[in-house]
XYZ file of N, CA, C and O in Angstrom:
448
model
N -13.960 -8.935 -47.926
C -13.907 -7.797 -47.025
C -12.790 -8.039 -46.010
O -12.915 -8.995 -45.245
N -11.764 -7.296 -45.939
C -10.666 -7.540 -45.119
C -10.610 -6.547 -43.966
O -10.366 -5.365 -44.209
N -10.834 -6.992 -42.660
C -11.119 -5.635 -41.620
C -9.779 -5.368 -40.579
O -9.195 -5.985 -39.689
N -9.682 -4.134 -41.227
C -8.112 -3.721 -40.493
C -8.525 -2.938 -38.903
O -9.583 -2.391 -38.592
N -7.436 -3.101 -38.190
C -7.909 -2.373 -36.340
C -7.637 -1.171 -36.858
O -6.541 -0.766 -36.471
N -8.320 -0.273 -37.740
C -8.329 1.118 -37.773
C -8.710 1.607 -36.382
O -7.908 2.222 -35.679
N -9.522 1.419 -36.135
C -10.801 2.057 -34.943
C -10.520 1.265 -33.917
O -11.268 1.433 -32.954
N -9.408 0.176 -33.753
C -9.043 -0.147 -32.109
C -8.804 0.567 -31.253
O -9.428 0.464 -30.197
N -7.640 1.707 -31.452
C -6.626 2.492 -30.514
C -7.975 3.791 -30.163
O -7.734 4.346 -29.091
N -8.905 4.178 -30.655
C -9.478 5.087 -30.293
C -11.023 4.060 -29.519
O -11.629 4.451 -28.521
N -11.298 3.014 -30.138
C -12.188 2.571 -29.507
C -11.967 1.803 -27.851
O -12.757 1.972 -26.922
N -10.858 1.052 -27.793
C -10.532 1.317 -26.959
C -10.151 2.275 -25.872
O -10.278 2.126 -24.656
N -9.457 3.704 -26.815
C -9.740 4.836 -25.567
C -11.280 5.288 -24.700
O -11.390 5.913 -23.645
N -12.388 4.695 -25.615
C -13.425 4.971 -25.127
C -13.743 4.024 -24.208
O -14.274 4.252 -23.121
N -13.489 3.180 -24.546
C -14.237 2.069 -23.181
C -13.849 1.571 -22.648
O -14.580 0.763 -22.075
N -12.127 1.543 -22.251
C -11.581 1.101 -20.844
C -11.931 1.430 -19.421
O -11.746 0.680 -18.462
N -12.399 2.499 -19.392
C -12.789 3.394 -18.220
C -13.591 2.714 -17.567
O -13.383 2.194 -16.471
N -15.065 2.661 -18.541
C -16.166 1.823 -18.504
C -15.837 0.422 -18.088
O -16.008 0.013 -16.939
N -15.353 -0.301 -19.078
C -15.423 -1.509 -18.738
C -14.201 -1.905 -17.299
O -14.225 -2.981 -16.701
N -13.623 -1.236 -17.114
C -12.396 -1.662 -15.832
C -13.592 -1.291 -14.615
O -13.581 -2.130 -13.715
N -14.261 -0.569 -14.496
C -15.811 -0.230 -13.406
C -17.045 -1.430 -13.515
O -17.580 -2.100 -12.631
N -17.221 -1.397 -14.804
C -18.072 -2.561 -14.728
C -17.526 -3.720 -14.166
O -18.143 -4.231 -13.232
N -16.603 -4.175 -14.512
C -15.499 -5.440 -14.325
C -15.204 -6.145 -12.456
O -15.080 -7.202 -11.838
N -15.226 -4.597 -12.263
C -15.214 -4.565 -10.726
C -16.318 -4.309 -9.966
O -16.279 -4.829 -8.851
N -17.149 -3.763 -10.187
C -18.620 -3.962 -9.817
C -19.145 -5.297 -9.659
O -19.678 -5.719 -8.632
N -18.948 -6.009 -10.846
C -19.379 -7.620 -10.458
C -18.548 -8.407 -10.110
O -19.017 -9.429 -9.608
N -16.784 -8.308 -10.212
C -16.586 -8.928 -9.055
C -16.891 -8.651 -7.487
O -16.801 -9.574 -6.678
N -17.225 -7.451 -7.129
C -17.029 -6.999 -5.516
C -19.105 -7.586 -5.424
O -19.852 -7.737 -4.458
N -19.277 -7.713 -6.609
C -20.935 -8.164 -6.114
C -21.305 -10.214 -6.074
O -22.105 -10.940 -5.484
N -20.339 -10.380 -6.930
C -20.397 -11.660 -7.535
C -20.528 -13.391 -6.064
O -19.644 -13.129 -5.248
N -20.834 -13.987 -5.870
C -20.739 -14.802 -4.796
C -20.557 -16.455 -5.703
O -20.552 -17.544 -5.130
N -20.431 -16.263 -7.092
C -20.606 -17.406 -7.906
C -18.881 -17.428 -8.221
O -18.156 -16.471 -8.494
N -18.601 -18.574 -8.105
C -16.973 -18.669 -8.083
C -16.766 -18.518 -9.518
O -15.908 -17.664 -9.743
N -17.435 -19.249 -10.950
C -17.543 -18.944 -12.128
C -17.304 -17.340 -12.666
O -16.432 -16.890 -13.409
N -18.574 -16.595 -11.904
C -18.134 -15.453 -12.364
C -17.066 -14.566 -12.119
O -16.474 -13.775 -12.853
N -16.869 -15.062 -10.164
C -15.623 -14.171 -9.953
C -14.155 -14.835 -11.157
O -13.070 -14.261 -11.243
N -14.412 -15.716 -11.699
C -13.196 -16.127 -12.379
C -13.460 -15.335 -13.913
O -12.551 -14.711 -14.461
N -14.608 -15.442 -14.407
C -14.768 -14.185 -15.719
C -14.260 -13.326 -15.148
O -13.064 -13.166 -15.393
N -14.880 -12.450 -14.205
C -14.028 -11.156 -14.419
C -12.469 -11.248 -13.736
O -11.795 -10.240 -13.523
N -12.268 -11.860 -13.600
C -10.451 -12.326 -13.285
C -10.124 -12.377 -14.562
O -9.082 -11.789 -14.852
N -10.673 -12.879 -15.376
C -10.173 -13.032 -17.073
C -10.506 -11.705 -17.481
O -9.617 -10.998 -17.955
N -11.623 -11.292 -17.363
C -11.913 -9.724 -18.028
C -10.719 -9.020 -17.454
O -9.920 -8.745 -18.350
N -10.264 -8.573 -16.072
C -9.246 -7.670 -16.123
C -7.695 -8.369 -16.663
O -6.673 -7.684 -16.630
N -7.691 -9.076 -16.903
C -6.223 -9.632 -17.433
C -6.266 -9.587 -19.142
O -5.262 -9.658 -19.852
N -7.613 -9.457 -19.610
C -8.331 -9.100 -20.859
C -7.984 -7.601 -21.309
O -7.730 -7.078 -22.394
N -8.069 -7.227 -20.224
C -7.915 -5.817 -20.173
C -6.854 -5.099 -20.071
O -6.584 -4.011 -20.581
N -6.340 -5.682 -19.469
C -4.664 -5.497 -19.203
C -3.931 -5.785 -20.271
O -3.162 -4.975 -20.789
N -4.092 -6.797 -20.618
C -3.587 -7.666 -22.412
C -3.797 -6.448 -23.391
O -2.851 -5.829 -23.879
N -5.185 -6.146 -23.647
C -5.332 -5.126 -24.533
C -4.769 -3.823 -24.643
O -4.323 -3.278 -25.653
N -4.852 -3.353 -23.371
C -3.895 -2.142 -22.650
C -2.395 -2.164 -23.143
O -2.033 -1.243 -23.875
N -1.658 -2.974 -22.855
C -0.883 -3.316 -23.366
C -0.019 -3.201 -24.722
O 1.098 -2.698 -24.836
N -0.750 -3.741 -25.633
C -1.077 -4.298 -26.683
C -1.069 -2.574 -27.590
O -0.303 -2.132 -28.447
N -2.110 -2.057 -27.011
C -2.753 -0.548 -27.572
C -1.872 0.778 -27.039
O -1.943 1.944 -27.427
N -0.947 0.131 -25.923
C 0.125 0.821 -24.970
C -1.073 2.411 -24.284
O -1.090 3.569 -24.702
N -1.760 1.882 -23.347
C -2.796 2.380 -23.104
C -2.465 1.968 -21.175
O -3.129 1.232 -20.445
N -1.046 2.884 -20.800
C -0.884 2.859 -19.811
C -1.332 3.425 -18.093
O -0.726 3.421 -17.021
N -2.708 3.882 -18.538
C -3.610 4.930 -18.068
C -4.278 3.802 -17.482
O -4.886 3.853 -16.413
N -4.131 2.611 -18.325
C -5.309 1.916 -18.130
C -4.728 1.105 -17.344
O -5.332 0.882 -16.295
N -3.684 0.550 -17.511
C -2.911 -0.527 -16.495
C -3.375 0.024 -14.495
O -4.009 -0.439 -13.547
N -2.421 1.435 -14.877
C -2.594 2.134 -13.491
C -4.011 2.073 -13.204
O -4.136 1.657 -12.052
N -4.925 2.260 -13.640
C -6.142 2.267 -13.486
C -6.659 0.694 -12.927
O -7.371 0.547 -11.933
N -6.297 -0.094 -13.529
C -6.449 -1.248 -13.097
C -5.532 -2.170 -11.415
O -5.991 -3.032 -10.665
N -4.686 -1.734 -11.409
C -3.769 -1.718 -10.459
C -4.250 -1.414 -9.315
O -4.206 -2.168 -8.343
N -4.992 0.252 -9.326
C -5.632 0.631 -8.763
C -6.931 0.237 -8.402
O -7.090 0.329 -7.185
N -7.808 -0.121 -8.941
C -8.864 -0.598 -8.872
C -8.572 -2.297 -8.181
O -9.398 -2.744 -7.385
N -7.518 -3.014 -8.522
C -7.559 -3.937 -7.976
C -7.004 -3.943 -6.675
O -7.077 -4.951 -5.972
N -6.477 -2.941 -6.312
C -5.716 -2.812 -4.948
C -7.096 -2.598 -3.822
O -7.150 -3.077 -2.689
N -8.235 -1.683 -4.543
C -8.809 -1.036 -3.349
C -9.932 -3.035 -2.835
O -10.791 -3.236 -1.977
N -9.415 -3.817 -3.667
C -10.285 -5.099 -2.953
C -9.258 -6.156 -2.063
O -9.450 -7.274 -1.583
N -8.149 -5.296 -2.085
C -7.411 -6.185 -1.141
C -7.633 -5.228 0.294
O -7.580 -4.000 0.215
N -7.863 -5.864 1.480
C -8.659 -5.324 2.046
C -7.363 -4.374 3.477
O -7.422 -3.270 4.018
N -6.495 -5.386 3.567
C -5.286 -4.357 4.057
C -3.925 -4.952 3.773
O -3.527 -6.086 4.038
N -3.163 -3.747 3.058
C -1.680 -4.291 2.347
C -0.445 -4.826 3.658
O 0.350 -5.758 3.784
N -0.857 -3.634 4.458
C 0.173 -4.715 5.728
C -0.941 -5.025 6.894
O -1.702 -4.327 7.565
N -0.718 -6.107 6.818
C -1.947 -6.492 7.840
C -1.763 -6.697 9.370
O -0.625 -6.344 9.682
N -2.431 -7.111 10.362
C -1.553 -7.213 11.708
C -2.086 -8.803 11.994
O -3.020 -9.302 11.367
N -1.407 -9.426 12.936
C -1.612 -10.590 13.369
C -3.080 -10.668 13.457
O -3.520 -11.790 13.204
N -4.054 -9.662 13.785
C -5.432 -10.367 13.892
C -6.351 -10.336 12.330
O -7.374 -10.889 11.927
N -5.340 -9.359 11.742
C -6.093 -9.009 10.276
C -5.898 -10.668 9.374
O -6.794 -11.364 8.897
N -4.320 -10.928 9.389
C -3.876 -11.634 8.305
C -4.916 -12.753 8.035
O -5.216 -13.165 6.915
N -5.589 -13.333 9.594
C -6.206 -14.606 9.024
C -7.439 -13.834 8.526
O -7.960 -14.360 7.542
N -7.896 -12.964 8.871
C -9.221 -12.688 8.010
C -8.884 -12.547 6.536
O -9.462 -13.136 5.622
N -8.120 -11.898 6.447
C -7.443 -11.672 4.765
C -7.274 -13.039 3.959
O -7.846 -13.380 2.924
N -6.447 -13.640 4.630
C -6.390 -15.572 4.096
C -7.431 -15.701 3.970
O -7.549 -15.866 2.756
N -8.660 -15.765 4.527
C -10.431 -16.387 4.583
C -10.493 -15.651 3.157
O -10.341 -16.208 2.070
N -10.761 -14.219 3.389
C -11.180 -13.810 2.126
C -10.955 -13.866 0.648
O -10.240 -13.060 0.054
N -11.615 -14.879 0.066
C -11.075 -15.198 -1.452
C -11.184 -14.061 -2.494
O -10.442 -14.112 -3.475
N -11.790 -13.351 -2.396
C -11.824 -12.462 -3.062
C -10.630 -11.621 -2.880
O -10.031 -11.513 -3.950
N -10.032 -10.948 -1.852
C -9.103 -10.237 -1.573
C -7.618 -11.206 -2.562
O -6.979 -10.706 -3.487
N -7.455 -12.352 -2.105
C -6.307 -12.931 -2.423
C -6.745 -13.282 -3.653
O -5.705 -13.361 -4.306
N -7.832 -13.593 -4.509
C -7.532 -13.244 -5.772
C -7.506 -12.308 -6.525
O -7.410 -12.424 -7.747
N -7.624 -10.779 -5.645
C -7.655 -9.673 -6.471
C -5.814 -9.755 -6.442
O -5.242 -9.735 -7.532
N -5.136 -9.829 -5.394
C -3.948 -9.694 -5.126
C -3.069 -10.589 -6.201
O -1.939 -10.244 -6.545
N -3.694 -11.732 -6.670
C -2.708 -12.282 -7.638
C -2.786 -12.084 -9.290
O -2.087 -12.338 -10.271
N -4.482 -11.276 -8.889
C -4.421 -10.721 -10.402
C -3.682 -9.383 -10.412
O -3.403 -8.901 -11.510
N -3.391 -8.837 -9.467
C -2.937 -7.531 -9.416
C -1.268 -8.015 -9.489
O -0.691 -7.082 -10.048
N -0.571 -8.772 -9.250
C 0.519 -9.423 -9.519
C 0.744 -9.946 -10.826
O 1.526 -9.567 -11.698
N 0.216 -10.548 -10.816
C 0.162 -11.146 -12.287
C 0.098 -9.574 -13.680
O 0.785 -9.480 -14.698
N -0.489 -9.034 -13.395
C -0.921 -7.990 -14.460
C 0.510 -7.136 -14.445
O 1.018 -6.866 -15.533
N 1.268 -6.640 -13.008
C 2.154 -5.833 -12.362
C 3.981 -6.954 -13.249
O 5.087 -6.600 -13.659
N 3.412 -7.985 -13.141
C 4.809 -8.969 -13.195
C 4.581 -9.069 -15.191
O 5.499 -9.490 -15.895
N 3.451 -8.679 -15.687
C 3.652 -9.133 -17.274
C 3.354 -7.666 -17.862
O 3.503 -7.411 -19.057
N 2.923 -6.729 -16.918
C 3.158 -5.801 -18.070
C 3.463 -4.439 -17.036
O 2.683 -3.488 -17.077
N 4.418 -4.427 -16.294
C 5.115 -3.792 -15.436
C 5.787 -2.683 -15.999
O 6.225 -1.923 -15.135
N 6.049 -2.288 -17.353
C 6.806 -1.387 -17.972
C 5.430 -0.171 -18.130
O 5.535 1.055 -18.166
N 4.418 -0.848 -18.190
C 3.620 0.029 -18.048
C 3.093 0.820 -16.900
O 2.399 1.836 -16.907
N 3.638 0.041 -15.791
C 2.443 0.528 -14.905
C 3.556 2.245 -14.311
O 4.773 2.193 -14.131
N 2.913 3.224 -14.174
C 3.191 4.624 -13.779
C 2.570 5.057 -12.666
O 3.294 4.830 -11.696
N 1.322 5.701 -12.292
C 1.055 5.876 -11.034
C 0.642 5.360 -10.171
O 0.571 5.757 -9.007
N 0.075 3.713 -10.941
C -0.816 2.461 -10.712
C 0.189 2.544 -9.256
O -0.499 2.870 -8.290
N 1.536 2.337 -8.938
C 2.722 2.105 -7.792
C 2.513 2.948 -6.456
O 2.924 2.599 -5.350
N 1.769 4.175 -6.753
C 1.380 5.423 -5.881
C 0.301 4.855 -4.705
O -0.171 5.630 -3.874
C-alpha cells in the first residue's frame, strides 16, 4: 500500500485555523516550561507545513497570533524590564522571528 499526500493540501486547509488557536491557548495557559516549548515546536510545525503546502493565510495568521503575546512592541523605560521578566513574551518574539526570517516570502498581512 503506497500512500500518496492526495488529501494534504485540502486537509490542511481544514485545520490550520483550529490548530494555530489551540496552539495558543495552551501556550498563553501553560506555566510548565516543557509544554511552553511543545507548542513553540507546534507553531514552527505549523509554519513548516504552511510553507511547504504554500498556505500563506496561515503564516499571517500565525504572525499574528504570535504578536498579540508580545505584550508591547515599543516599550518605554518602565515597560522594557517587565517585558525582559516575561518569558513568555520573549519567546513568542523569537518564534515570531524565527518563522518571519525562514519563511518571510510568505508572510502578507501577517506585517499589518
Amino acid at each position: 500500500c503506497t500512500m500518496q499526500p492526495v488529501f494534504d493540501y485540502d486537509m490542511f486547509a481544514l485545520i490550520w485555523g483550529p490548530t494555530i488557536a489551540s496552539i495558543s491557548v495552551v501556550f498563553d495557559q501553560a506555566e510548565d516550561e516543557s509544554i511552553v516549548q511543545y507548542t513553540i515546536d507546534g507553531f514552527l510545525s505549523v509554519a513548516h507545513l504552511a510553507s511547504v503546502l504554500h498556505f500563506c493565510d496561515a503564516i499571517d495568521n500565525l504572525v499574528i497570533s504570535l504578536c498579540k503575546f508580545i505584550t508591547s512592541l515599543t516599550p518605554k523605560a518602565s515597560e522594557s524590564d517587565a517585558f525582559i521578566e516575561d518569558s513568555k513574551a520573549m519567546l513568542a518574539l523569537v518564534t515570531m522571528f524565527c518563522i518571519v526570517n525562514q519563511y518571510g516570502d510568505c508572510v502578507r498581512n501577517g506585517w499589518r
